[in-house]
Tab-separated table of C-alpha atoms and ligand atoms in Angstrom:
chain	number	residue	atom	x	y	z
G	47	MET	CA	38.579	-4.310	14.088
G	48	SER	CA	35.464	-2.337	15.819
G	49	GLN	CA	32.817	-4.131	17.203
G	50	GLU	CA	30.649	-6.208	14.542
G	51	ILE	CA	27.048	-4.259	15.166
G	52	ILE	CA	24.717	-6.264	13.073
G	53	LEU	CA	20.952	-4.238	12.389
G	54	THR	CA	18.213	-5.388	10.341
G	55	GLY	CA	14.743	-4.749	9.935
G	56	ILE	CA	11.919	-7.268	9.123
G	57	THR	CA	8.737	-6.296	7.658
G	58	PRO	CA	5.366	-7.357	9.319
G	59	SER	CA	3.768	-8.204	6.645
G	60	GLY	CA	1.778	-11.709	6.076
G	61	THR	CA	2.234	-15.295	7.619
G	62	PRO	CA	6.163	-16.209	7.375
G	63	HIS	CA	6.757	-18.935	6.043
G	64	LEU	CA	9.951	-21.633	5.577
G	65	GLY	CA	11.691	-19.195	3.134
G	66	ASN	CA	11.743	-16.949	5.954
G	67	TYR	CA	12.979	-19.101	8.583
G	68	VAL	CA	15.975	-20.424	5.987
G	69	GLY	CA	16.582	-17.366	3.906
G	70	ALA	CA	17.044	-14.908	6.937
G	71	ILE	CA	15.507	-15.952	10.724
G	72	ARG	CA	17.550	-18.356	10.847
G	73	PRO	CA	20.659	-17.176	10.174
G	74	SER	CA	20.285	-14.039	12.050
G	75	ILE	CA	19.197	-15.781	14.900
G	76	ALA	CA	23.095	-17.737	14.674
G	77	ASN	CA	24.146	-14.441	14.343
G	78	SER	CA	23.094	-13.201	17.120
G	79	LYS	CA	24.638	-16.257	19.548
G	80	ARG	CA	27.930	-15.092	18.137
G	81	ASP	CA	30.243	-13.548	20.167
G	82	ASN	CA	31.220	-10.011	20.298
G	83	VAL	CA	28.989	-9.022	17.732
G	84	ALA	CA	25.309	-6.436	19.021
G	85	CYS	CA	22.220	-7.536	17.086
G	86	PHE	CA	19.333	-5.012	16.102
G	87	TYR	CA	16.537	-6.662	15.301
G	88	PHE	CA	13.573	-5.383	14.920
G	89	LEU	CA	9.499	-5.155	13.587
G	90	SER	CA	9.842	-2.435	10.706
G	91	ASP	CA	6.096	-1.269	11.342
G	92	TYR	CA	6.342	2.383	10.046
G	93	HIS	CA	7.713	0.765	6.879
G	94	ALA	CA	4.406	-1.992	6.850
G	95	LEU	CA	2.049	1.387	6.820
G	96	ILE	CA	3.678	1.649	3.242
G	97	LYS	CA	2.017	-0.956	1.621
G	98	ASN	CA	-0.613	-2.022	4.035
G	99	GLN	CA	-3.580	-0.051	5.517
G	100	ASP	CA	-5.781	-2.307	7.332
G	101	PRO	CA	-4.942	-2.042	10.776
G	102	GLU	CA	-6.471	-5.532	11.638
G	103	ARG	CA	-4.039	-7.229	9.607
G	104	LEU	CA	-0.852	-4.868	10.056
G	105	LYS	CA	-1.809	-5.299	14.027
G	106	GLN	CA	-1.597	-9.376	13.241
G	107	SER	CA	1.163	-9.434	11.132
G	108	THR	CA	3.268	-7.090	13.962
G	109	ARG	CA	1.904	-10.605	16.534
G	110	GLU	CA	2.786	-13.233	14.399
G	111	ILE	CA	6.385	-12.692	13.834
G	112	ALA	CA	7.430	-11.163	17.002
G	113	ALA	CA	6.010	-14.575	18.284
G	114	THR	CA	7.958	-16.458	15.531
G	115	TRP	CA	10.985	-14.795	16.351
G	116	ILE	CA	10.810	-15.877	19.733
G	117	ALA	CA	9.270	-19.029	19.247
G	118	LEU	CA	13.114	-19.749	17.113
G	119	GLY	CA	15.118	-18.970	20.210
G	120	LEU	CA	15.905	-15.660	19.617
G	121	ASP	CA	17.612	-14.446	22.483
G	122	THR	CA	16.186	-11.298	23.543
G	123	ASN	CA	18.871	-11.187	26.415
G	124	LYS	CA	21.449	-10.469	24.261
G	125	ALA	CA	19.645	-9.870	20.825
G	126	ILE	CA	17.731	-5.862	21.054
G	127	PHE	CA	14.772	-6.701	19.947
G	128	TYR	CA	12.304	-4.166	19.477
G	129	ARG	CA	9.174	-2.513	17.449
G	130	GLN	CA	10.707	0.547	15.327
G	131	SER	CA	6.960	2.564	16.167
G	132	ASP	CA	8.625	2.110	19.583
G	133	ILE	CA	11.653	4.158	19.054
G	134	HIS	CA	9.924	7.163	19.202
G	135	GLU	CA	13.440	8.967	17.820
G	136	ILE	CA	13.552	7.168	14.612
G	137	PRO	CA	10.813	9.764	12.790
G	138	GLU	CA	12.613	12.701	14.053
G	139	LEU	CA	15.850	11.169	12.544
G	140	THR	CA	13.876	10.384	9.370
G	141	TRP	CA	13.085	14.382	8.818
G	142	ILE	CA	17.123	15.991	10.196
G	143	LEU	CA	18.064	12.725	7.287
G	144	THR	CA	15.543	13.878	4.926
G	145	CYS	CA	16.542	17.557	4.755
G	146	MET	CA	20.250	15.420	3.650
G	147	THR	CA	18.947	13.610	1.191
G	148	ALA	CA	19.190	14.586	-2.638
G	149	LYS	CA	15.758	13.948	-4.312
G	150	GLY	CA	17.592	12.233	-7.373
G	151	LEU	CA	19.499	10.391	-5.020
G	152	MET	CA	15.513	9.190	-4.041
G	153	ASN	CA	14.454	9.269	-7.488
G	154	ARG	CA	17.767	6.264	-8.451
G	155	ALA	CA	15.248	3.910	-6.421
G	156	HIS	CA	14.793	0.745	-7.407
G	157	ALA	CA	11.015	0.639	-5.921
G	158	TYR	CA	9.514	3.348	-6.698
G	159	LYS	CA	10.945	3.304	-10.011
G	160	ALA	CA	9.588	0.487	-10.532
G	161	LYS	CA	6.752	2.154	-9.828
G	162	VAL	CA	7.337	4.931	-12.197
G	163	ALA	CA	7.539	2.390	-15.350
G	164	ASP	CA	5.067	0.358	-14.167
G	165	ASN	CA	2.618	3.631	-14.870
G	166	GLU	CA	3.924	4.754	-17.775
G	167	GLU	CA	3.582	1.372	-19.206
G	168	LYS	CA	-0.842	1.486	-18.968
G	169	ARG	CA	-0.031	5.187	-19.988
G	170	SER	CA	-1.099	6.758	-17.875
G	171	LYS	CA	-1.678	10.292	-17.037
G	172	ASP	CA	0.382	10.845	-14.049
G	173	GLN	CA	4.086	9.125	-14.011
G	174	ASP	CA	3.501	8.852	-9.795
G	175	LYS	CA	0.093	7.780	-9.725
G	176	GLY	CA	-0.156	5.325	-6.783
G	177	ILE	CA	2.640	6.815	-5.506
G	178	THR	CA	3.154	8.104	-1.951
G	179	MET	CA	5.830	10.117	0.176
G	180	GLY	CA	6.206	6.952	2.147
G	181	LEU	CA	6.999	4.586	-0.716
G	182	PHE	CA	8.604	7.902	-2.515
G	183	CYS	CA	11.230	8.596	0.987
G	184	TYR	CA	11.106	4.728	2.440
G	185	PRO	CA	14.919	4.167	1.963
G	186	ILE	CA	15.772	7.757	4.491
G	187	LEU	CA	13.309	5.737	6.811
G	188	MET	CA	15.601	2.382	6.745
G	189	ALA	CA	18.372	4.853	6.360
G	190	ALA	CA	17.623	6.090	9.890
G	191	ASP	CA	17.152	2.921	11.209
G	192	ILE	CA	20.506	2.075	11.221
G	193	LEU	CA	22.465	4.798	11.767
G	194	MET	CA	20.239	5.422	14.598
G	195	PHE	CA	22.266	2.665	16.576
G	196	ARG	CA	25.516	3.052	14.544
G	197	ALA	CA	25.269	-0.272	12.874
G	198	ASN	CA	27.859	-1.736	10.953
G	199	LYS	CA	26.512	-4.497	9.000
G	200	ILE	CA	23.568	-5.317	7.480
G	201	PRO	CA	21.692	-8.531	6.431
G	202	VAL	CA	20.197	-8.019	3.218
G	203	GLY	CA	18.681	-9.938	0.063
G	204	LYS	CA	20.589	-8.518	-3.213
G	205	ASP	CA	17.518	-6.377	-3.987
G	206	GLN	CA	18.294	-4.141	-0.880
G	207	ILE	CA	21.931	-3.685	-1.375
G	208	GLN	CA	20.850	-0.032	-2.578
G	209	HIS	CA	19.356	1.077	-0.001
G	210	ILE	CA	22.145	0.375	2.292
G	211	GLU	CA	24.757	2.084	-0.482
G	212	MET	CA	21.678	5.161	-0.078
G	213	ALA	CA	22.255	5.501	3.917
G	214	ARG	CA	25.567	5.469	2.838
G	215	ASP	CA	25.581	8.185	0.731
G	216	ILE	CA	23.316	10.357	3.403
G	217	ALA	CA	25.770	9.674	6.456
G	218	ALA	CA	28.569	10.761	3.822
G	219	ARG	CA	26.906	14.046	3.572
G	220	PHE	CA	25.616	14.841	7.001
G	221	ASN	CA	29.096	13.988	8.419
G	222	HIS	CA	30.477	16.433	5.341
G	223	THR	CA	27.820	18.629	7.060
G	224	TYR	CA	27.739	18.545	10.573
G	225	GLY	CA	30.803	16.662	11.489
G	226	ASP	CA	31.794	12.642	11.523
G	227	LEU	CA	28.896	11.518	13.744
G	228	LEU	CA	27.039	8.504	11.666
G	229	THR	CA	28.858	5.329	10.866
G	230	LEU	CA	28.728	4.233	7.172
G	231	PRO	CA	27.137	1.061	6.934
G	232	GLU	CA	27.870	-1.976	4.754
G	233	PRO	CA	26.224	-4.824	3.581
G	234	LEU	CA	26.224	-8.064	5.060
G	235	VAL	CA	25.322	-10.600	1.565
G	236	ASP	CA	25.093	-14.196	2.394
G	237	GLU	CA	26.019	-15.464	-0.548
G	238	ASP	CA	25.622	-19.234	0.571
G	239	SER	CA	22.486	-19.019	2.922
G	240	ALA	CA	20.102	-21.405	0.991
G	241	ILE	CA	17.364	-19.278	-0.779
G	242	LEU	CA	14.915	-22.422	-0.517
G	243	LYS	CA	12.949	-23.347	-3.856
G	244	GLY	CA	8.764	-23.078	-3.664
G	245	LEU	CA	6.416	-25.865	-4.392
G	246	ASP	CA	6.807	-25.185	-8.001
G	247	GLY	CA	10.378	-24.826	-7.470
G	248	ARG	CA	10.597	-21.098	-7.951
G	249	LYS	CA	12.167	-19.139	-4.974
G	250	MET	CA	10.165	-19.639	-2.151
G	251	SER	CA	8.143	-16.055	-1.758
G	252	LYS	CA	4.792	-14.493	-1.445
G	253	SER	CA	4.911	-12.567	-5.054
G	254	TYR	CA	4.956	-16.586	-6.222
G	255	ASN	CA	2.321	-17.647	-4.468
G	256	ASN	CA	4.501	-20.904	-4.150
G	257	THR	CA	4.907	-20.747	0.254
G	258	ILE	CA	4.223	-23.093	3.153
G	259	PRO	CA	3.248	-21.620	5.833
G	260	LEU	CA	5.540	-22.161	9.055
G	261	PHE	CA	3.401	-22.439	11.666
G	262	GLY	CA	0.335	-24.446	10.017
G	263	PRO	CA	-1.347	-27.126	11.096
G	264	GLU	CA	0.633	-30.772	10.418
G	265	LYS	CA	-1.720	-32.076	8.499
G	266	GLN	CA	-2.009	-28.108	5.976
G	267	LEU	CA	2.477	-28.703	6.418
G	268	ARG	CA	2.417	-32.615	5.265
G	269	LYS	CA	-0.341	-31.595	2.281
G	270	MET	CA	1.930	-28.968	1.515
G	271	ILE	CA	4.671	-31.458	0.991
G	272	MET	CA	2.932	-33.803	-0.898
G	273	LYS	CA	2.031	-30.498	-3.585
G	274	ILE	CA	5.824	-30.457	-4.672
G	275	LYS	CA	6.882	-30.567	-8.266
G	276	THR	CA	8.545	-33.655	-8.964
G	277	ASP	CA	9.334	-35.273	-12.444
G	278	SER	CA	7.733	-38.668	-13.758
G	279	SER	CA	10.107	-40.872	-13.057
G	280	GLU	CA	9.282	-43.865	-11.644
G	281	PRO	CA	9.659	-45.886	-7.896
G	282	GLY	CA	13.527	-47.387	-9.147
G	283	GLU	CA	14.325	-44.930	-11.772
G	284	PRO	CA	17.535	-43.616	-10.827
G	285	LYS	CA	17.082	-39.522	-9.617
G	286	THR	CA	19.503	-36.743	-10.019
G	287	THR	CA	19.418	-34.245	-6.710
G	288	GLU	CA	21.019	-31.759	-9.164
G	289	ASN	CA	18.190	-29.366	-8.906
G	290	ASN	CA	15.214	-31.127	-7.289
G	291	THR	CA	13.413	-28.858	-4.861
G	292	LEU	CA	12.357	-31.955	-2.847
G	293	PHE	CA	16.352	-32.314	-2.131
G	294	ASP	CA	16.935	-28.312	-1.622
G	295	ILE	CA	14.675	-28.798	0.879
G	296	TYR	CA	15.475	-31.291	2.774
G	297	ARG	CA	19.321	-30.263	2.741
G	298	ALA	CA	17.904	-27.158	4.567
G	299	PHE	CA	16.643	-29.216	7.414
G	300	ALA	CA	18.575	-32.362	7.808
G	301	GLN	CA	22.085	-33.023	9.188
G	302	PRO	CA	24.984	-33.304	7.266
G	303	GLU	CA	24.748	-37.442	7.444
G	304	GLN	CA	21.436	-37.779	6.765
G	305	VAL	CA	21.643	-35.832	3.548
G	306	GLU	CA	24.829	-37.617	2.214
G	307	GLU	CA	22.365	-40.529	3.318
G	308	ILE	CA	18.999	-39.385	1.067
G	309	ARG	CA	21.864	-38.636	-1.627
G	310	LYS	CA	22.405	-42.940	-2.194
G	311	ARG	CA	18.220	-43.653	-2.174
G	312	TYR	CA	18.572	-40.988	-4.771
G	313	ALA	CA	21.014	-42.993	-6.925
G	314	GLU	CA	18.538	-46.154	-6.435
G	315	GLY	CA	16.442	-44.396	-7.229
G	316	ILE	CA	14.204	-43.482	-4.514
G	317	ALA	CA	10.071	-43.158	-5.571
G	318	TRP	CA	8.370	-39.620	-4.972
G	319	GLY	CA	6.171	-40.407	-2.295
G	320	GLU	CA	8.596	-41.895	-0.043
G	321	MET	CA	11.080	-38.735	0.206
G	322	LYS	CA	7.739	-36.704	0.371
G	323	GLN	CA	7.182	-38.661	3.205
G	324	ILE	CA	10.929	-37.887	4.576
G	325	VAL	CA	11.130	-34.564	4.134
G	326	PHE	CA	7.782	-33.917	5.960
G	327	GLU	CA	8.638	-35.833	9.342
G	328	CYS	CA	12.080	-33.421	9.570
G	329	ILE	CA	10.315	-30.420	9.186
G	330	ASN	CA	8.405	-31.137	11.188
G	331	GLU	CA	10.931	-32.197	13.430
G	332	HIS	CA	12.146	-29.190	13.258
G	333	LEU	CA	9.442	-27.807	13.731
G	334	ALA	CA	6.631	-29.195	16.147
G	335	GLU	CA	8.371	-27.522	19.886
G	336	PRO	CA	8.956	-24.106	18.312
G	337	ARG	CA	5.445	-24.467	16.697
G	338	LYS	CA	3.712	-24.841	19.667
G	339	TYR	CA	5.899	-22.338	21.972
G	340	TYR	CA	4.674	-20.491	18.900
G	341	HIS	CA	1.218	-20.769	20.064
G	342	GLU	CA	1.305	-20.851	23.329
G	343	LEU	CA	3.273	-17.324	23.151
G	344	LEU	CA	-0.105	-16.246	20.888
G	345	GLU	CA	-2.015	-16.958	23.049
G	346	HIS	CA	-0.949	-14.659	26.247
G	347	PRO	CA	0.212	-11.875	23.710
G	348	GLY	CA	1.426	-10.065	26.535
G	349	ASP	CA	4.624	-11.941	26.744
G	350	ILE	CA	5.651	-11.078	23.709
G	351	GLU	CA	4.602	-6.932	24.656
G	352	ASP	CA	6.744	-7.057	27.250
G	353	ILE	CA	9.349	-8.660	25.213
G	354	LEU	CA	9.206	-6.086	22.597
G	355	THR	CA	8.848	-3.044	25.774
G	356	GLN	CA	12.018	-4.199	27.364
G	357	GLY	CA	13.695	-4.543	23.563
G	358	ALA	CA	12.597	-0.749	22.936
G	359	ALA	CA	13.753	0.603	26.860
G	360	LYS	CA	17.436	-0.743	25.751
G	361	ALA	CA	17.176	0.607	22.160
G	362	ARG	CA	16.134	4.022	23.393
G	363	ALA	CA	18.774	4.128	26.305
G	364	ILE	CA	21.140	4.484	23.523
G	365	SER	CA	18.995	6.319	20.247
G	366	LYS	CA	18.026	9.454	22.722
G	367	PRO	CA	21.064	10.231	24.099
G	368	PHE	CA	22.527	9.859	20.152
G	369	LEU	CA	19.918	11.741	18.956
G	370	ASP	CA	20.252	14.752	21.359
G	371	THR	CA	24.019	14.943	19.928
G	372	ILE	CA	22.286	15.335	16.680
G	373	ARG	CA	20.325	17.357	17.658
G	374	LYS	CA	23.255	19.683	18.813
G	375	ALA	CA	24.917	18.903	15.840
G	376	VAL	CA	22.732	20.433	13.787
G	377	GLY	CA	22.186	23.443	15.936
G	378	LEU	CA	18.450	22.130	17.467
G	379	VAL	CA	19.171	23.366	20.646
G	380	PRO	CA	18.300	25.118	24.066
G	381	ILE	CA	18.424	28.957	23.582
G	382	GLN	CA	20.307	30.084	26.238
Y	146	LIG	N1	13.562	-2.490	4.276
Y	146	LIG	C1	14.006	-3.954	4.766
Y	146	LIG	C2	12.525	-5.033	4.497
Y	146	LIG	O1	12.001	-4.815	3.441
Y	146	LIG	C3	12.690	-3.670	6.412
Y	146	LIG	C4	14.118	-2.986	6.436
Y	146	LIG	C5	13.481	-1.424	7.373
Y	146	LIG	C6	15.475	-2.595	6.824
Y	146	LIG	N2	14.640	-0.914	7.908
Y	146	LIG	C7	15.368	-1.651	7.360
Y	146	LIG	C8	16.520	-3.641	6.719
Y	146	LIG	C9	16.765	-1.535	8.285
Y	146	LIG	C10	17.487	-3.850	6.977
Y	146	LIG	C11	17.815	-2.185	7.507
Y	146	LIG	O2	13.299	-5.429	4.441
């Protein structure tokens, strides 16, 4: 089999939380340590522009998310870690792919359809109200990210599978028209990668407002963990670990032996207050070092910038010659 090329974009929006760490950052860093894989991880700041038109917020989020990945141990000598907007070949490929994309395909994109449905529900005169071409064409930009580096495995959440299928469709049409240059990507859906629950027991997500920030101060971490919803069972009353938010969060951070120990303590009726303290200590221990490193990085933004600049140079060493090949294939060549 050909080499695995794993690629994923991280949209710089908001501040990273424990759910991002467990669901995306940790497995991505683990993947980057495997042999025989090439990993491309990038900050999808062009994608961020679709939703965020506040330059300060974009800058800050980009800085924080870059620092987060570095602080958590991404080996930027092994994985190619870069900022999407540093790769000037991406928007160029996006246009070439746009000319290979049926408008009808984009009409079917979930994010766009949801907005239209929303407008219809509100009985808006214009069903495209508030929808930019950025939002509409978002899957084409994403296809360019993927196809540029001939990535074959794309780790995504279920909501993004459709976008990978669209990238395949677009690539297939390109290959049919111009010759077999593009690699068709596949989604890599990690079924057992933990979906961390939030304060209220639903999936931890910015949109539910139930997140615990990854690198907030220790005090805040403790306070948030104390807020996690529990039932009214008393200390000494046996408790079930099934569907228990505190237990699930603990399991995402603790060693298997520790988890078994706590399972026994549940049966014996551990008090919720004590369990919360245990969860806090476990997570805090896990995050103390990276948190320190994270804050050091934010104090030296030049170090973050250097890492991203080096990443961009490595990425462009691939994207430049590949885009040249593509330009030639479509007939964008000097007159001879
Ligand atoms: N759209 C993805 C998200 O919002 C981010 C992203 C951009 C991406 N380009 C990508 C993911 C390419 C995988 C591959 O989460």
